[in-house]
Amino acid sequence: MKKKIPDGVIERLSAYLTCLLEYQEEGDETISSDVIGQHVDVNPAQVRRDLSYFGTFGQKGVGYIIKDLIKEIQEILGSDHPHRIALVGAGNLGSAIASYEGLKRHGFYVAAIFDSDPNKIGRKIGDLKVKPAKELAKTIKKLHISIGVIAVPESSAQAVADTLVKSGVKIILNYAPVIIRVPPHIKVHETDPAKELLHTLYYLTIRARSLKKDKGLKQLRK
Amino acid sequence: MKKKIPDGVIERLSAYLTCLLEYQEEGDETISSDVIGQHVDVNPAQVRRDLSYFGTFGQKGVGYIIKDLIKEIQEILGSDHPHRIALVGAGNLGSAIASYEGLKRHGFYVAAIFDSDPNKIGRKIGDLKVKPAKELAKTIKKLHISIGVIAVPESSAQAVADTLVKSGVKIILNYAPVIIRVPPHIKVHETDPAKELLHTLYYLTIRARSLKKDKGLKQLRK
DNA sequence: TAGATTGTTAATCGATTAACAATC
DNA sequence: TAGATTGTTAATCGATTAACAATC
């Protein structure tokens, strides 16, 4: 009954969404799997197949109606309605996140900001006043917040995570450079730029190595 | 001749590395594929296979010597020596990145910070003085910087990217919420938290839906 | 109608895993 | 030696893609 949906499908779906929003911005009304595919660097057959897991949204000979497909994908992903975020940490990072347009665009908005530093409490960031960290649990429950963002120093990240989980948050975005431990039903994203850089570095390093070889220099290892 | 290495292997490699560094911290000297696997949620056979693409690093009956394996992986990825970063944007986000420990730990360090705002130029962030944006190209060439980080507003992101590319940067980490266009030989990471959240949201949304079903409520769509 | 493009099947491709001989 | 654990093969599993009938 439950057809298993490959993990990659969901990841690509959000890429398609971003692409569709861009084309909508430009005033286009329809789009083909071919164009989407080129834009996100994916085979057009795969675009169609990915979408077909969830229904038939296109029109043969025409393509997809951008406006409708956006709505469908947003419904699938659950971003068709806004989601509230609790942001913990009102330092440089926290301030940057609070005013980040990329989140708002997809319906994620910061509903409350917390810090434990008395100098920061009460200060305004955008429209929000920084609240004392001890009100975290109370506020999360009151506002039914389901997403928590950790933007505090490494040393207090785990404690914050524990509080978030206890208060009922389901998704955590962790910007502190430590791996935090949470119960299995909680989803954590460690946003570690180093990991991405390492990944890319490898491809760069290979290219550099093979260039050396091409020039006839000795390989570093035999 | 060139055995193709699956993309996933490289990604997992950096996860193994983080795991190894942690165990080294704790004073362990050897580790088995089984333990690594548990730690990063990967099948132990896969850990061994991934490593075997690059050589034979383990000892039968013993496991892997942590110190040596760290060195090997760092060599493979190219993080066995430090890499300089040019950070563009000295606002909240830029300041946060400049002092981020996660990058330093893997040998990435910010070598220069730039901004075009006269109020920020000359200010100190950590040990570095913010330089005027127009010195970008000159400094990058002089210091042989190969990684650029964009932490400027959306509106100037593309222009900064163009300058970075022209100056010889090979990897760009883009924190502005726009997709920037670069030549094909340049690697760009769009660090978009919204994308990760959307992904997770889906799994959360499914669970919510199936819970509703379990309780006998009507499904939202038929 | 002719051209375009979907949705889907079947074939291909590639990645993951179980299993085990080798060996510390 | 007995136990542990690697490196690697072969079998399995799953995801991607080519191809094409359906149809706007």
Short mmCIF file of C-alpha atoms (C1' of nucleotides) in Angstrom, two decimals:
data_model
loop_
_atom_site.label_atom_id
_atom_site.label_comp_id
_atom_site.label_asym_id
_atom_site.label_seq_id
_atom_site.Cartn_x
_atom_site.Cartn_y
_atom_site.Cartn_z
CA MET A 1 0.00 0.00 0.00
CA LYS A 2 2.64 2.52 0.97
CA LYS A 3 4.72 2.82 -2.17
CA LYS A 4 8.20 3.61 -0.99
CA ILE A 5 9.43 6.95 -2.21
CA PRO A 6 13.19 7.24 -2.75
CA ASP A 7 14.87 9.73 -0.51
CA GLY A 8 16.33 11.58 -3.45
CA VAL A 9 12.87 12.36 -4.78
CA ILE A 10 12.05 14.59 -1.85
CA GLU A 11 15.33 16.42 -2.09
CA ARG A 12 14.83 17.07 -5.78
CA LEU A 13 11.27 18.19 -5.16
CA SER A 14 12.47 21.19 -3.21
CA ALA A 15 14.91 21.98 -6.01
CA TYR A 16 12.06 21.87 -8.51
CA LEU A 17 10.09 24.17 -6.27
CA THR A 18 12.84 26.77 -6.21
CA CYS A 19 13.10 26.54 -9.98
CA LEU A 20 9.34 26.94 -10.43
CA LEU A 21 9.23 29.96 -8.17
CA GLU A 22 11.93 31.55 -10.28
CA TYR A 23 10.10 30.97 -13.54
CA GLN A 24 6.87 32.20 -11.99
CA GLU A 25 8.68 35.38 -11.00
CA GLU A 26 9.56 35.86 -14.66
CA GLY A 27 5.94 35.62 -15.66
CA ASP A 28 5.94 32.23 -17.38
CA GLU A 29 2.77 30.17 -17.10
CA THR A 30 3.80 26.68 -18.19
CA ILE A 31 7.03 24.74 -18.10
CA SER A 32 8.16 21.38 -19.46
CA SER A 33 10.02 18.64 -17.62
CA ASP A 34 12.82 19.32 -20.05
CA VAL A 35 13.29 22.90 -18.91
CA ILE A 36 13.01 22.00 -15.24
CA GLY A 37 15.54 19.25 -15.81
CA GLN A 38 18.06 21.54 -17.43
CA HIS A 39 17.63 24.07 -14.69
CA VAL A 40 18.29 21.72 -11.79
CA ASP A 41 20.63 19.42 -13.69
CA VAL A 42 18.43 16.34 -13.67
CA ASN A 43 17.21 14.06 -16.46
CA PRO A 44 13.77 15.14 -17.70
CA ALA A 45 12.47 11.59 -17.40
CA GLN A 46 13.39 11.73 -13.77
CA VAL A 47 11.52 14.96 -13.23
CA ARG A 48 8.38 13.33 -14.61
CA ARG A 49 8.90 10.15 -12.66
CA ASP A 50 9.50 12.02 -9.42
CA LEU A 51 6.28 13.94 -9.84
CA SER A 52 4.35 10.83 -10.81
CA TYR A 53 4.90 9.38 -7.34
CA PHE A 54 2.39 11.90 -6.10
CA GLY A 55 -0.11 12.20 -8.93
CA THR A 56 -0.43 13.40 -12.50
CA PHE A 57 0.04 17.12 -12.65
CA GLY A 58 0.99 17.75 -16.27
CA GLN A 59 -0.77 18.07 -19.58
CA LYS A 60 0.46 16.05 -22.51
CA GLY A 61 1.77 18.24 -25.27
CA VAL A 62 1.76 21.26 -22.98
CA GLY A 63 3.79 20.68 -19.86
CA TYR A 64 3.03 21.76 -16.32
CA ILE A 65 1.12 24.82 -15.25
CA ILE A 66 3.62 26.54 -13.01
CA LYS A 67 1.17 28.03 -10.55
CA ASP A 68 -0.58 24.72 -9.99
CA LEU A 69 2.58 22.66 -9.74
CA ILE A 70 3.99 25.02 -7.13
CA LYS A 71 0.87 24.53 -5.08
CA GLU A 72 1.02 20.76 -5.45
CA ILE A 73 4.66 20.52 -4.41
CA GLN A 74 4.14 22.85 -1.50
CA GLU A 75 1.28 20.68 -0.38
CA ILE A 76 3.40 17.54 -0.69
CA LEU A 77 6.26 19.01 1.28
CA GLY A 78 4.00 20.71 3.79
CA SER A 79 5.14 24.24 3.01
CA ASP A 80 1.71 25.37 1.84
CA HIS A 81 1.17 26.96 5.21
CA PRO A 82 3.52 28.98 7.43
CA HIS A 83 5.74 27.42 10.08
CA ARG A 84 6.91 29.13 13.21
CA ILE A 85 10.51 29.03 14.35
CA ALA A 86 12.03 29.55 17.77
CA LEU A 87 15.47 31.03 17.43
CA VAL A 88 17.85 30.54 20.33
CA GLY A 89 20.86 32.83 20.41
CA ALA A 90 20.71 36.55 19.63
CA GLY A 91 24.38 37.06 18.73
CA ASN A 92 25.73 37.75 15.27
CA LEU A 93 24.55 34.47 13.89
CA GLY A 94 21.12 34.70 15.45
CA SER A 95 20.63 38.23 14.16
CA ALA A 96 21.60 37.13 10.68
CA ILE A 97 19.17 34.24 10.72
CA ALA A 98 16.34 36.41 12.02
CA SER A 99 16.54 38.65 9.01
CA TYR A 100 17.22 35.94 6.45
CA GLU A 101 14.92 36.23 3.45
CA GLY A 102 15.45 32.67 2.25
CA LEU A 103 13.43 31.25 5.13
CA LYS A 104 10.52 33.64 4.84
CA ARG A 105 10.17 32.88 1.16
CA HIS A 106 9.26 29.29 1.98
CA GLY A 107 6.90 30.15 4.78
CA PHE A 108 9.31 29.72 7.68
CA TYR A 109 9.27 32.68 10.00
CA VAL A 110 10.94 33.39 13.29
CA ALA A 111 8.24 33.79 15.93
CA ALA A 112 10.46 34.28 18.97
CA ILE A 113 14.11 34.92 19.79
CA PHE A 114 15.83 33.91 23.02
CA ASP A 115 19.11 34.54 24.75
CA SER A 116 20.49 34.07 28.24
CA ASP A 117 22.72 37.14 28.14
CA PRO A 118 21.05 39.95 30.17
CA ASN A 119 22.64 42.50 27.82
CA LYS A 120 20.77 41.04 24.88
CA ILE A 121 17.44 40.37 26.54
CA GLY A 122 14.93 43.06 25.68
CA ARG A 123 16.86 44.27 22.66
CA LYS A 124 14.96 44.40 19.42
CA ILE A 125 15.87 42.36 16.37
CA GLY A 126 13.57 43.29 13.54
CA ASP A 127 10.11 43.35 15.07
CA LEU A 128 10.94 40.94 17.88
CA LYS A 129 12.16 41.58 21.38
CA VAL A 130 14.75 39.09 22.63
CA LYS A 131 13.27 37.00 25.43
CA PRO A 132 15.09 35.40 28.34
CA ALA A 133 16.10 31.81 27.64
CA LYS A 134 14.16 30.53 30.58
CA GLU A 135 10.90 31.39 28.85
CA LEU A 136 11.78 29.04 26.01
CA ALA A 137 9.58 26.12 27.00
CA LYS A 138 6.60 28.25 27.89
CA THR A 139 6.67 30.24 24.67
CA ILE A 140 7.17 27.23 22.42
CA LYS A 141 4.14 25.53 23.89
CA LYS A 142 2.03 28.64 23.79
CA LEU A 143 2.81 29.44 20.17
CA HIS A 144 2.81 25.78 19.04
CA ILE A 145 6.27 26.15 17.56
CA SER A 146 7.60 23.03 15.88
CA ILE A 147 10.99 24.18 14.61
CA GLY A 148 13.94 25.28 16.73
CA VAL A 149 17.14 26.90 15.52
CA ILE A 150 20.25 26.69 17.67
CA ALA A 151 22.60 29.64 17.24
CA VAL A 152 24.39 29.54 20.58
CA PRO A 153 28.01 28.69 21.46
CA GLU A 154 29.16 25.10 21.25
CA SER A 155 29.15 24.69 25.01
CA SER A 156 25.44 25.27 25.52
CA ALA A 157 24.11 23.72 22.32
CA GLN A 158 23.21 20.36 23.84
CA ALA A 159 21.37 21.94 26.77
CA VAL A 160 19.35 24.10 24.42
CA ALA A 161 18.54 21.08 22.28
CA ASP A 162 17.29 19.20 25.33
CA THR A 163 14.98 22.05 26.26
CA LEU A 164 13.69 22.37 22.72
CA VAL A 165 12.86 18.68 22.57
CA LYS A 166 11.20 18.72 25.95
CA SER A 167 9.06 21.65 24.84
CA GLY A 168 7.74 19.76 21.85
CA VAL A 169 9.87 20.96 18.96
CA LYS A 170 10.07 18.38 16.16
CA ILE A 171 12.79 19.78 13.90
CA ILE A 172 16.07 21.31 14.97
CA LEU A 173 18.49 23.24 12.84
CA ASN A 174 21.82 23.27 14.63
CA TYR A 175 24.36 25.93 13.76
CA ALA A 176 26.75 25.11 16.59
CA PRO A 177 29.72 23.00 15.51
CA VAL A 178 28.89 20.01 17.69
CA ILE A 179 26.82 16.97 17.02
CA ILE A 180 23.86 17.08 19.36
CA ARG A 181 22.06 14.00 20.61
CA VAL A 182 18.28 13.82 20.46
CA PRO A 183 15.61 11.13 20.62
CA PRO A 184 15.04 9.27 17.34
CA HIS A 185 11.75 10.94 16.46
CA ILE A 186 13.38 14.37 16.31
CA LYS A 187 15.01 15.48 13.07
CA VAL A 188 18.25 17.41 13.40
CA HIS A 189 20.11 19.23 10.69
CA GLU A 190 23.71 19.94 11.46
CA THR A 191 24.52 22.86 9.23
CA ASP A 192 28.22 22.38 8.92
CA PRO A 193 29.82 24.35 6.08
CA ALA A 194 33.07 22.45 6.64
CA LYS A 195 31.42 19.24 5.51
CA GLU A 196 30.37 20.75 2.21
CA LEU A 197 33.74 22.31 1.67
CA LEU A 198 35.52 19.01 2.32
CA HIS A 199 33.33 17.34 -0.22
CA THR A 200 34.14 19.90 -2.89
CA LEU A 201 37.76 20.01 -1.94
CA TYR A 202 38.09 16.40 -2.99
CA TYR A 203 36.99 17.08 -6.54
CA LEU A 204 39.29 20.04 -6.69
CA THR A 205 42.14 17.97 -5.37
CA ILE A 206 41.60 15.21 -7.92
CA ARG A 207 41.65 17.71 -10.73
CA ALA A 208 44.86 19.20 -9.46
CA ARG A 209 46.39 15.74 -9.18
CA SER A 210 45.41 14.63 -12.66
CA LEU A 211 46.70 17.90 -14.07
CA LYS A 212 50.05 17.14 -12.55
CA LYS A 213 49.98 13.71 -14.10
CA ASP A 214 49.10 15.17 -17.47
CA LYS A 215 52.15 17.33 -17.31
CA GLY A 216 54.23 14.20 -16.80
CA LEU A 217 55.20 14.91 -13.24
CA LYS A 218 55.51 11.99 -10.90
CA GLN A 219 52.45 10.96 -8.98
CA LEU A 220 52.61 11.64 -5.29
CA ARG A 221 51.97 8.03 -4.31
CA LYS A 222 52.74 4.91 -6.24
CA MET B 1 41.95 2.96 -15.42
CA LYS B 2 40.07 5.59 -13.47
CA LYS B 3 37.77 3.51 -11.30
CA LYS B 4 34.68 5.61 -10.81
CA ILE B 5 34.05 6.49 -7.23
CA PRO B 6 30.39 6.91 -6.25
CA ASP B 7 29.50 10.39 -5.17
CA GLY B 8 28.13 9.12 -1.88
CA VAL B 9 31.49 7.72 -0.92
CA ILE B 10 33.08 11.15 -0.69
CA GLU B 11 30.22 12.51 1.34
CA ARG B 12 30.45 9.63 3.79
CA LEU B 13 34.20 10.02 4.00
CA SER B 14 33.84 13.41 5.62
CA ALA B 15 31.33 11.93 8.04
CA TYR B 16 33.81 9.20 8.94
CA LEU B 17 36.43 11.85 9.47
CA THR B 18 34.29 13.75 11.95
CA CYS B 19 33.57 10.52 13.77
CA LEU B 20 37.27 9.59 13.91
CA LEU B 21 38.24 13.00 15.24
CA GLU B 22 35.70 12.56 18.01
CA TYR B 23 37.01 9.17 19.04
CA GLN B 24 40.57 10.44 18.89
CA GLU B 25 39.56 13.24 21.24
CA GLU B 26 38.42 10.58 23.68
CA GLY B 27 41.79 8.90 23.57
CA ASP B 28 40.90 5.74 21.64
CA GLU B 29 43.60 4.34 19.39
CA THR B 30 41.78 1.87 17.17
CA ILE B 31 38.26 1.60 15.85
CA SER B 32 36.32 -1.01 13.89
CA SER B 33 34.17 -0.50 10.82
CA ASP B 34 31.32 -1.62 13.00
CA VAL B 35 31.69 1.23 15.46
CA ILE B 36 32.19 3.81 12.73
CA GLY B 37 29.12 2.45 11.00
CA GLN B 38 26.96 2.73 14.08
CA HIS B 39 28.16 6.22 14.72
CA VAL B 40 27.37 7.59 11.28
CA ASP B 41 24.42 5.31 10.61
CA VAL B 42 25.95 3.33 7.77
CA ASN B 43 26.36 -0.39 7.19
CA PRO B 44 29.81 -1.57 8.37
CA ALA B 45 30.38 -3.36 5.07
CA GLN B 46 29.91 -0.05 3.38
CA VAL B 47 32.45 1.66 5.58
CA ARG B 48 35.02 -0.94 4.58
CA ARG B 49 34.09 -0.81 0.93
CA ASP B 50 34.23 2.98 0.85
CA LEU B 51 37.71 2.96 2.31
CA SER B 52 38.85 0.19 0.00
CA TYR B 53 38.40 2.48 -2.99
CA PHE B 54 41.48 4.30 -1.82
CA GLY B 55 43.66 1.58 -0.35
CA THR B 56 43.84 -0.88 2.51
CA PHE B 57 44.11 0.96 5.76
CA GLY B 58 42.93 -1.57 8.32
CA GLN B 59 44.34 -4.56 10.14
CA LYS B 60 42.41 -7.78 10.14
CA GLY B 61 41.30 -8.74 13.59
CA VAL B 62 42.17 -5.30 14.93
CA GLY B 63 40.41 -2.57 13.00
CA TYR B 64 41.74 0.80 11.96
CA ILE B 65 44.35 2.87 13.74
CA ILE B 66 42.49 6.11 14.29
CA LYS B 67 45.43 8.45 13.95
CA ASP B 68 46.54 6.91 10.66
CA LEU B 69 43.07 6.71 9.17
CA ILE B 70 42.44 10.36 9.93
CA LYS B 71 45.61 11.23 8.07
CA GLU B 72 44.66 9.04 5.11
CA ILE B 73 41.19 10.51 4.79
CA GLN B 74 42.47 14.03 5.15
CA GLU B 75 44.94 13.31 2.38
CA ILE B 76 42.21 11.90 0.17
CA LEU B 77 39.95 14.87 0.71
CA GLY B 78 42.75 17.37 0.55
CA SER B 79 42.27 18.71 4.05
CA ASP B 80 45.71 17.60 5.23
CA HIS B 81 46.92 21.13 4.74
CA PRO B 82 45.29 24.48 5.55
CA HIS B 83 43.10 26.37 3.09
CA ARG B 84 42.65 30.10 3.04
CA ILE B 85 39.24 31.72 2.76
CA ALA B 86 38.26 35.19 1.55
CA LEU B 87 35.16 36.32 3.40
CA VAL B 88 33.08 38.99 1.72
CA GLY B 89 30.61 40.79 3.97
CA ALA B 90 31.39 41.96 7.49
CA GLY B 91 27.85 42.20 8.81
CA ASN B 92 26.28 39.90 11.36
CA LEU B 93 26.62 36.85 9.18
CA GLY B 94 30.19 37.60 8.17
CA SER B 95 31.21 38.17 11.78
CA ALA B 96 29.65 34.87 12.78
CA ILE B 97 31.47 32.98 10.05
CA ALA B 98 34.78 34.60 10.88
CA SER B 99 34.71 33.19 14.37
CA TYR B 100 33.20 29.83 13.51
CA GLU B 101 35.18 26.98 15.06
CA GLY B 102 33.82 24.31 12.73
CA LEU B 103 35.82 25.63 9.81
CA LYS B 104 39.10 26.00 11.66
CA ARG B 105 38.87 22.45 12.90
CA HIS B 106 39.13 21.19 9.34
CA GLY B 107 41.91 23.50 8.33
CA PHE B 108 39.81 26.21 6.70
CA TYR B 109 40.70 29.65 7.97
CA VAL B 110 39.58 33.10 7.05
CA ALA B 111 42.58 34.98 5.69
CA ALA B 112 40.87 38.24 4.76
CA ILE B 113 37.52 39.99 5.29
CA PHE B 114 36.01 42.53 2.93
CA ASP B 115 33.13 44.97 2.92
CA SER B 116 32.10 47.95 0.86
CA ASP B 117 30.51 49.85 3.75
CA PRO B 118 32.93 52.62 4.87
CA ASN B 119 31.63 52.24 8.42
CA LYS B 120 32.84 48.68 8.54
CA ILE B 121 36.13 49.06 6.73
CA GLY B 122 39.01 49.19 9.16
CA ARG B 123 37.03 47.63 11.98
CA LYS B 124 38.55 44.57 13.58
CA ILE B 125 36.91 41.16 13.56
CA GLY B 126 39.02 38.76 15.56
CA ASP B 127 42.57 39.43 14.42
CA LEU B 128 41.61 40.73 11.02
CA LYS B 129 40.93 44.25 9.86
CA VAL B 130 38.05 44.58 7.39
CA LYS B 131 39.39 45.60 3.99
CA PRO B 132 37.63 47.63 1.31
CA ALA B 133 35.84 45.45 -1.21
CA LYS B 134 37.81 46.91 -4.08
CA GLU B 135 40.95 45.23 -2.80
CA LEU B 136 39.32 41.84 -3.20
CA ALA B 137 40.99 40.77 -6.43
CA LYS B 138 44.41 42.02 -5.44
CA THR B 139 44.38 40.28 -2.06
CA ILE B 140 43.06 36.99 -3.36
CA LYS B 141 45.83 36.78 -5.91
CA LYS B 142 48.49 37.84 -3.48
CA LEU B 143 47.50 35.31 -0.82
CA HIS B 144 46.62 32.54 -3.32
CA ILE B 145 43.17 32.16 -1.84
CA SER B 146 41.06 29.45 -3.44
CA ILE B 147 37.84 29.62 -1.42
CA GLY B 148 35.43 32.55 -1.27
CA VAL B 149 32.51 32.97 1.10
CA ILE B 150 29.68 35.31 0.15
CA ALA B 151 27.93 36.88 3.12
CA VAL B 152 26.54 40.00 1.48
CA PRO B 153 22.95 41.04 0.72
CA GLU B 154 21.10 39.30 -2.07
CA SER B 155 21.44 42.28 -4.39
CA SER B 156 25.23 42.26 -4.59
CA ALA B 157 25.85 38.51 -4.37
CA GLN B 158 26.23 37.94 -8.10
CA ALA B 159 28.65 40.83 -8.52
CA VAL B 160 30.81 39.55 -5.68
CA ALA B 161 30.75 36.06 -7.20
CA ASP B 162 31.93 37.44 -10.53
CA THR B 163 34.85 39.20 -8.87
CA LEU B 164 35.77 36.10 -6.89
CA VAL B 165 35.82 33.97 -10.02
CA LYS B 166 37.84 36.53 -11.94
CA SER B 167 40.38 36.61 -9.13
CA GLY B 168 40.95 32.87 -9.29
CA VAL B 169 38.79 31.46 -6.54
CA LYS B 170 37.77 27.85 -7.22
CA ILE B 171 35.15 27.18 -4.54
CA ILE B 172 32.37 29.51 -3.45
CA LEU B 173 30.17 29.16 -0.43
CA ASN B 174 27.14 31.34 -0.98
CA TYR B 175 25.09 32.45 2.02
CA ALA B 176 22.91 34.90 0.11
CA PRO B 177 19.49 33.52 -0.76
CA VAL B 178 19.94 33.70 -4.54
CA ILE B 179 21.28 31.22 -6.99
CA ILE B 180 24.44 32.66 -8.44
CA ARG B 181 25.73 31.83 -11.92
CA VAL B 182 29.34 30.85 -12.40
CA PRO B 183 31.42 29.12 -15.06
CA PRO B 184 31.24 25.30 -14.97
CA HIS B 185 34.68 24.73 -13.48
CA ILE B 186 33.76 26.64 -10.31
CA LYS B 187 32.03 24.79 -7.48
CA VAL B 188 29.30 26.67 -5.67
CA HIS B 189 27.55 25.67 -2.49
CA GLU B 190 24.27 27.38 -1.90
CA THR B 191 23.80 27.13 1.83
CA ASP B 192 20.07 27.37 1.99
CA PRO B 193 18.59 26.27 5.31
CA ALA B 194 15.11 26.44 3.79
CA LYS B 195 15.96 23.55 1.49
CA GLU B 196 16.92 21.32 4.39
CA LEU B 197 13.88 22.32 6.36
CA LEU B 198 11.55 21.56 3.44
CA HIS B 199 13.08 18.13 3.14
CA THR B 200 12.50 17.33 6.78
CA LEU B 201 9.10 18.93 6.79
CA TYR B 202 7.95 16.30 4.33
CA TYR B 203 8.75 13.43 6.66
CA LEU B 204 7.08 15.24 9.48
CA THR B 205 4.04 15.90 7.35
CA ILE B 206 3.73 12.26 6.33
CA ARG B 207 3.87 11.17 9.93
CA ALA B 208 1.19 13.65 10.89
CA ARG B 209 -0.96 12.44 8.03
CA SER B 210 -0.63 8.75 8.85
CA LEU B 211 -1.33 9.49 12.49
CA LYS B 212 -4.57 11.07 11.47
CA LYS B 213 -5.38 8.01 9.42
CA ASP B 214 -4.60 5.75 12.35
CA LYS B 215 -7.05 7.60 14.45
CA GLY B 216 -9.69 6.87 11.85
CA LEU B 217 -10.05 10.44 10.69
CA LYS B 218 -10.69 11.00 7.05
CA GLN B 219 -7.71 11.48 4.79
CA LEU B 220 -7.29 14.96 3.45
CA ARG B 221 -7.33 13.86 -0.17
CA LYS B 222 -8.99 10.82 -1.66
"C1'" DT C 1 -3.69 17.59 -38.43
"C1'" DA C 2 1.33 17.67 -36.93
"C1'" DG C 3 4.17 18.68 -33.10
"C1'" DA C 4 4.97 18.54 -28.39
"C1'" DT C 5 5.18 16.54 -24.20
"C1'" DT C 6 3.31 13.73 -20.67
"C1'" DG C 7 3.02 9.31 -17.69
"C1'" DT C 8 4.75 4.82 -17.34
"C1'" DT C 9 6.92 0.51 -18.54
"C1'" DA C 10 10.91 -2.13 -19.15
"C1'" DA C 11 15.92 -2.11 -19.46
"C1'" DT C 12 20.00 -0.34 -17.57
"C1'" DC C 13 22.89 1.14 -14.49
"C1'" DG C 14 25.01 1.67 -10.10
"C1'" DA C 15 25.15 1.39 -5.24
"C1'" DT C 16 24.47 -1.39 -1.02
"C1'" DT C 17 24.92 -5.48 1.57
"C1'" DA C 18 25.64 -10.35 2.91
"C1'" DA C 19 28.92 -13.58 3.21
"C1'" DC C 20 33.32 -15.46 3.76
"C1'" DA C 21 38.23 -16.49 3.05
"C1'" DA C 22 42.30 -14.33 4.77
"C1'" DT C 23 44.82 -13.15 8.63
"C1'" DC C 24 46.14 -10.41 12.73
"C1'" DT D 1 44.91 -21.22 19.49
"C1'" DA D 2 40.24 -18.89 19.31
"C1'" DG D 3 38.14 -14.61 18.42
"C1'" DA D 4 37.88 -10.57 15.89
"C1'" DT D 5 37.74 -8.00 12.00
"C1'" DT D 6 39.38 -6.83 7.55
"C1'" DG D 7 39.09 -6.65 2.21
"C1'" DT D 8 36.53 -8.28 -1.53
"C1'" DT D 9 33.41 -11.03 -4.24
"C1'" DA D 10 28.92 -12.05 -5.69
"C1'" DA D 11 24.01 -11.31 -4.95
"C1'" DT D 12 20.61 -8.01 -3.99
"C1'" DC D 13 18.43 -4.10 -4.05
"C1'" DG D 14 16.97 0.29 -5.69
"C1'" DA D 15 17.30 4.27 -8.51
"C1'" DT D 16 17.91 6.27 -13.13
"C1'" DT D 17 16.97 6.46 -17.88
"C1'" DA D 18 15.44 5.28 -22.63
"C1'" DA D 19 11.65 4.56 -25.14
"C1'" DC D 20 7.04 4.97 -26.55
"C1'" DA D 21 1.99 4.84 -26.48
"C1'" DA D 22 -1.35 8.20 -25.12
"C1'" DT D 23 -3.14 12.57 -25.91
"C1'" DC D 24 -3.38 17.67 -25.64
#
